[in-house]
PDB file of C-alpha atoms in Angstrom:
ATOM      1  CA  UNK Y   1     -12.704 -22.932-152.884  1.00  0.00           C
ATOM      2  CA  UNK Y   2      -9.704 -21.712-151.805  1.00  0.00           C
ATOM      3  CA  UNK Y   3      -9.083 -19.753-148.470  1.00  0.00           C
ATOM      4  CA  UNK Y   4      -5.709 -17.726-146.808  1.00  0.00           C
ATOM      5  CA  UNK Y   5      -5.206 -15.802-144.428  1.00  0.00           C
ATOM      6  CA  UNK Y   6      -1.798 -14.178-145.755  1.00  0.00           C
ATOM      7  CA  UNK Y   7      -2.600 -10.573-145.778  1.00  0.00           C
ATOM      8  CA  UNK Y   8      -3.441 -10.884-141.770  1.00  0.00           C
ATOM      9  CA  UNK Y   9      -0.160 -12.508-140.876  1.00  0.00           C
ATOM     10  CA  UNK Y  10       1.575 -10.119-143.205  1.00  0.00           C
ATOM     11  CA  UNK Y  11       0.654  -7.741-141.303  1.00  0.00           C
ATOM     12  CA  UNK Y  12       1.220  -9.651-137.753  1.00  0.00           C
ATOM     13  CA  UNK Y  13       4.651 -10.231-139.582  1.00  0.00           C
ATOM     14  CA  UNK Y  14       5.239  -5.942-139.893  1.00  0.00           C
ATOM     15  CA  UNK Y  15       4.027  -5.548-136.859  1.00  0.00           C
ATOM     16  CA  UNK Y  16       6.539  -8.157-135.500  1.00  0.00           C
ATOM     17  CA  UNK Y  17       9.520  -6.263-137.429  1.00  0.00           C
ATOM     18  CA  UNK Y  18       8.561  -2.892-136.033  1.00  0.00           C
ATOM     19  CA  UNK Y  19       7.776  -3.916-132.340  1.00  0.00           C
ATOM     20  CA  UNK Y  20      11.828  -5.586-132.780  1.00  0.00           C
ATOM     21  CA  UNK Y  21      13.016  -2.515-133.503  1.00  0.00           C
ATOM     22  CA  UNK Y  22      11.175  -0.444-130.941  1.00  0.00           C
ATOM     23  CA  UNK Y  23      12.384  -3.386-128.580  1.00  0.00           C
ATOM     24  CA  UNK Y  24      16.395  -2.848-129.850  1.00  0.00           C
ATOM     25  CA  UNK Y  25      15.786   0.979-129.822  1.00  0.00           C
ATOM     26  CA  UNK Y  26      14.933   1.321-126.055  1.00  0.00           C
ATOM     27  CA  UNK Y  27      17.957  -1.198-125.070  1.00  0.00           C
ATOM     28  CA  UNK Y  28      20.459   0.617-126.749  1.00  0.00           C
ATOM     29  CA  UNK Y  29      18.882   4.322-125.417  1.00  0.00           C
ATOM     30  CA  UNK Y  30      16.601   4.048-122.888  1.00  0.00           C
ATOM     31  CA  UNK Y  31      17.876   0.743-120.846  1.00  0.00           C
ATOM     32  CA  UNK Y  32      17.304   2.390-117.037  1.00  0.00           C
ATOM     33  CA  UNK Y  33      13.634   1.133-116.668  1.00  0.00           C
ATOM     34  CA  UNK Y  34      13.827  -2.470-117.440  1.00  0.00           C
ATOM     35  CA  UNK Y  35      16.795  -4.475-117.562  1.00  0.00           C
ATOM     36  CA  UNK Y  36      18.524  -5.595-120.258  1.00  0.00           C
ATOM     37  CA  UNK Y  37      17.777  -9.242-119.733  1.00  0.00           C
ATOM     38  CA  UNK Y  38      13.804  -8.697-119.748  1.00  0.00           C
ATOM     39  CA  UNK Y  39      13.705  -6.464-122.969  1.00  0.00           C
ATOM     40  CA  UNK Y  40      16.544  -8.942-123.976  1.00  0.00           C
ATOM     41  CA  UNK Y  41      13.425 -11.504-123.686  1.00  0.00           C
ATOM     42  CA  UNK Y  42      11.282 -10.037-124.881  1.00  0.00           C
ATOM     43  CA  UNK Y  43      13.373  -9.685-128.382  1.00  0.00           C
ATOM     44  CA  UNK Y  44      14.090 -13.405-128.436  1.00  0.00           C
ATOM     45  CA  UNK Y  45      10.079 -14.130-127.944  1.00  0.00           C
ATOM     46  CA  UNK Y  46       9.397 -11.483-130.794  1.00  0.00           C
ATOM     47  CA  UNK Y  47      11.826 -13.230-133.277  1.00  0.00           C
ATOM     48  CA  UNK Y  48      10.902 -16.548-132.258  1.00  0.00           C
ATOM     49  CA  UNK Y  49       7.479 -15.614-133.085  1.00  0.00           C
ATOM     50  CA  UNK Y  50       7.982 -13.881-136.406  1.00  0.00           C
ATOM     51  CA  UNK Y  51       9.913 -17.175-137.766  1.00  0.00           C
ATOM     52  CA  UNK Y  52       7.008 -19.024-136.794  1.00  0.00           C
ATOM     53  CA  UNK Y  53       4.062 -17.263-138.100  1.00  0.00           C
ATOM     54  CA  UNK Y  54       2.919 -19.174-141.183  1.00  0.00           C
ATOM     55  CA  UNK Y  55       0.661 -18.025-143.861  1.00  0.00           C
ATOM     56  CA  UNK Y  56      -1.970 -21.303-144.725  1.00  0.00           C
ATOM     57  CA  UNK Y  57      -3.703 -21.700-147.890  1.00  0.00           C
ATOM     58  CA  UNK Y  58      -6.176 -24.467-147.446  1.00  0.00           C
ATOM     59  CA  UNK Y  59      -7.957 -25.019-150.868  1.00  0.00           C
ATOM     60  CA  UNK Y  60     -10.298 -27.821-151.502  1.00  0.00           C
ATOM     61  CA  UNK Y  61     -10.640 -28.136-155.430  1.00  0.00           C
ATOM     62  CA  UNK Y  62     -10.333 -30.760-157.723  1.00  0.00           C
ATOM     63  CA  UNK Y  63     -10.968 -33.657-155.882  1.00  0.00           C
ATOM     64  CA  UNK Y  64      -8.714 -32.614-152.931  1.00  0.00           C
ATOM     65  CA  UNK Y  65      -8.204 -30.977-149.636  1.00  0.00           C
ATOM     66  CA  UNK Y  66      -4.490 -28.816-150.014  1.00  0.00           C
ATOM     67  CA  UNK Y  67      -2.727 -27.361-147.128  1.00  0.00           C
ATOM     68  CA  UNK Y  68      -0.241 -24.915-147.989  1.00  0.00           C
ATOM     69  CA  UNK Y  69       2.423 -23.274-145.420  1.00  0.00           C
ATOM     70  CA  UNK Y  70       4.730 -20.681-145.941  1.00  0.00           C
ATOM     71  CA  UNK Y  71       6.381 -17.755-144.018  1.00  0.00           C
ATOM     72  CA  UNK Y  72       4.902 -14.295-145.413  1.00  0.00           C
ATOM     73  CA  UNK Y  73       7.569 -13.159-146.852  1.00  0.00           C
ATOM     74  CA  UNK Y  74       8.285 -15.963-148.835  1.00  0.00           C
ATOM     75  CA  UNK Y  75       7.672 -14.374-152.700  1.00  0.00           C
ATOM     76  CA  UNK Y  76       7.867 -18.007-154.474  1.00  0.00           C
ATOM     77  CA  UNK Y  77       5.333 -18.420-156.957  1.00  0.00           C
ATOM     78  CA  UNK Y  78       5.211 -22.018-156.055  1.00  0.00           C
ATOM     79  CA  UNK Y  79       4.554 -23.328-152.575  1.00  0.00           C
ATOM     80  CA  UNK Y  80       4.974 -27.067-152.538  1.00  0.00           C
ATOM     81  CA  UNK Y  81       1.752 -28.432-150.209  1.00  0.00           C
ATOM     82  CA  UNK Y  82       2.141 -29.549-147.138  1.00  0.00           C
ATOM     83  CA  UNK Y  83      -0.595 -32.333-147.342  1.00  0.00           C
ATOM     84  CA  UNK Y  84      -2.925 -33.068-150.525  1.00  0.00           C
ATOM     85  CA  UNK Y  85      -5.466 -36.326-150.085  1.00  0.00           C
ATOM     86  CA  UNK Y  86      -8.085 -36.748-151.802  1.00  0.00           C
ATOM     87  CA  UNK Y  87     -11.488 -36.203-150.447  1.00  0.00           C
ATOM     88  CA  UNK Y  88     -12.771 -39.844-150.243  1.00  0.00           C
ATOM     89  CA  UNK Y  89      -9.977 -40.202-147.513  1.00  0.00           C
ATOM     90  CA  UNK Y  90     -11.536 -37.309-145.231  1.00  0.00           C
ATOM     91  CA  UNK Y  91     -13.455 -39.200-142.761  1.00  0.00           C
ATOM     92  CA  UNK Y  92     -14.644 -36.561-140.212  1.00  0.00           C
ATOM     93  CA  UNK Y  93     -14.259 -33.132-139.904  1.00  0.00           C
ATOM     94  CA  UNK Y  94     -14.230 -30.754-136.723  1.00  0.00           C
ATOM     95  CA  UNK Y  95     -13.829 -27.108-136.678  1.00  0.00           C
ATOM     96  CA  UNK Y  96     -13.010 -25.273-133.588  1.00  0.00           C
ATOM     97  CA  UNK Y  97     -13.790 -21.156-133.759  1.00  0.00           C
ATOM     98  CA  UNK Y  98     -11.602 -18.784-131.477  1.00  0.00           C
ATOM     99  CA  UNK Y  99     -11.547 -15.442-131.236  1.00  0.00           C
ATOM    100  CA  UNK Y 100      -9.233 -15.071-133.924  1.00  0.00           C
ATOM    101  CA  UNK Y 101      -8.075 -18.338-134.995  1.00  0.00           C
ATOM    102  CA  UNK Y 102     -10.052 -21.420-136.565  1.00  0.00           C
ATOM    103  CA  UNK Y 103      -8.461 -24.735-135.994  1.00  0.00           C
ATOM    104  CA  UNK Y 104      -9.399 -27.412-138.599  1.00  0.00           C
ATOM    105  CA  UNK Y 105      -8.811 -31.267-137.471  1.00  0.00           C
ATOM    106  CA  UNK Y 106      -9.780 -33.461-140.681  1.00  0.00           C
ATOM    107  CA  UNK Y 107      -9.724 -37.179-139.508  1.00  0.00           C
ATOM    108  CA  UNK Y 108      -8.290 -39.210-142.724  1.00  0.00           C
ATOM    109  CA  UNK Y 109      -8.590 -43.198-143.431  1.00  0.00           C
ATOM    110  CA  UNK Y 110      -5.828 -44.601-145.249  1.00  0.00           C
ATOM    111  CA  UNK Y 111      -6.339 -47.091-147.939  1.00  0.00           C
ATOM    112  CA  UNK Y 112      -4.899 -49.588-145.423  1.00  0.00           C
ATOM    113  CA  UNK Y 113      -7.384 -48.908-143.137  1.00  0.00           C
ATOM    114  CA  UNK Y 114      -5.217 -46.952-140.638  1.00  0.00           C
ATOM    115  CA  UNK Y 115      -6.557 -44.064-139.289  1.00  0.00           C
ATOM    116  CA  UNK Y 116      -4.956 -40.452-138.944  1.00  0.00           C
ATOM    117  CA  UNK Y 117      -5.485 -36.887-137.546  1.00  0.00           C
ATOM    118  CA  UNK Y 118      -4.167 -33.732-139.483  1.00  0.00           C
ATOM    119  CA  UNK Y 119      -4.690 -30.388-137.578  1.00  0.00           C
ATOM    120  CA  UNK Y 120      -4.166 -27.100-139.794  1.00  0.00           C
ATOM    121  CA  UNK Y 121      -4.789 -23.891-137.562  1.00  0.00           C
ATOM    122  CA  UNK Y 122      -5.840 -20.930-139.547  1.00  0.00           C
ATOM    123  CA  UNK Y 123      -5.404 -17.674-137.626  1.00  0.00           C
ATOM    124  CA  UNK Y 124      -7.054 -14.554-138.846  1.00  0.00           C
ATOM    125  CA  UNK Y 125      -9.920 -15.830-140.501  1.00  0.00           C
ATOM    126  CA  UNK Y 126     -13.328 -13.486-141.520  1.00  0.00           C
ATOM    127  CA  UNK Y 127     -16.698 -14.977-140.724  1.00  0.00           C
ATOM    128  CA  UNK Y 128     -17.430 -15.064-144.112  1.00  0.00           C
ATOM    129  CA  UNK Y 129     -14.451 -17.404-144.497  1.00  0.00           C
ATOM    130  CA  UNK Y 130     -15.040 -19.558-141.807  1.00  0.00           C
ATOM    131  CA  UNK Y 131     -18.822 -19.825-143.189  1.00  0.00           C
ATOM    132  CA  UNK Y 132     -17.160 -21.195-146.384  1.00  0.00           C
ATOM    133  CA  UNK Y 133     -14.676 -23.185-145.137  1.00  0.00           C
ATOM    134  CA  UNK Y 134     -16.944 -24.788-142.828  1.00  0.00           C
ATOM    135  CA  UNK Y 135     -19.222 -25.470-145.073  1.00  0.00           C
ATOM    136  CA  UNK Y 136     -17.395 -27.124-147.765  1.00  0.00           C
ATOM    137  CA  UNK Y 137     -15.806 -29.236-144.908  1.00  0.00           C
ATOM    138  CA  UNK Y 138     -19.482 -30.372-144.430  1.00  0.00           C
ATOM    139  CA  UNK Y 139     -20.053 -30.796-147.996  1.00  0.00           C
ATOM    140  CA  UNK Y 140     -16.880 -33.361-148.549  1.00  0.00           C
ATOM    141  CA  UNK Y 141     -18.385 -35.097-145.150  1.00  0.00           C
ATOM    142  CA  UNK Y 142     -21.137 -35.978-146.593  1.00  0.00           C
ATOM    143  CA  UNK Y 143     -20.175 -36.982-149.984  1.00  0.00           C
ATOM    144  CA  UNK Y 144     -18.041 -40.026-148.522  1.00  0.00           C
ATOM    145  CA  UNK Y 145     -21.385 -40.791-146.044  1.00  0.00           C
ATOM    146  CA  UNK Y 146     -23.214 -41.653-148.648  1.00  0.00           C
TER     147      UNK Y 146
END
């Protein structure tokens, strides 16, 4: 099962681009309204944002959870994972629904008995997804319970 959400952060990512340019557009013509310094702002927070926004692939096949993160634009055919374990170290799982973003928090034991916490938020999700997601989450629970 494997779930992204990279065509909604492409298009958060467009959006991002064209709300820049709208942003440089009115400071170069139309500067009288606002100053500089707050449409100035403005453009920092819009390109701060559009580095960060991350496309996640979490896929849970073969024996393990994968976490994938990339920028949206990235057009490798290989993303290297972020974290891969395999599901016998997935203790507990909790999954926290927002309006548009679903945060996953998979608590993993080690095979030295030291315990971790891995949080992977996944914004943009369908319901159908989250259904899915949720419920193989549930599924890898309670394989290692028994």
């Amino acid at each position: 099962m494997k779930i992204s959400n990279l065509r909604v952060t492409k298009f958060l990512a467009y959006s991002q681009l064209i709300l820049v340019c709208a942003l440089l557009i009115v400071i170069l013509y139309i500067n009288k309204l606002l100053p500089i310094s707050v449409l100035s702002f403005f453009v920092v927070l819009m390109i701060y944002s559009f580095i960060n926004t991350k496309t996640v692939t979490f896929e849970c096949s073969g024996g393990c959870v994968t976490v994938r993160k990339a920028h949206p634009f990235t057009y490798k055919k290989f993303i290297s994972p972020e974290f891969e374990l395999p599901y016998t170290h997935v203790q507990h799982t909790i999954i926290t629904k927002n309006l548009c973003a679903t945060k996953v928090r998979l608590n993993i034991k080690s095979n030295k008995d030291k315990k971790y916490s891995v949080k992977v938020t996944l914004l943009g999700l369908s319901q159908t997804e989250k259904k899915k997601l949720s419920d193989a989450l549930k599924l890898i629970e309670n394989k290692n319970l028994a």
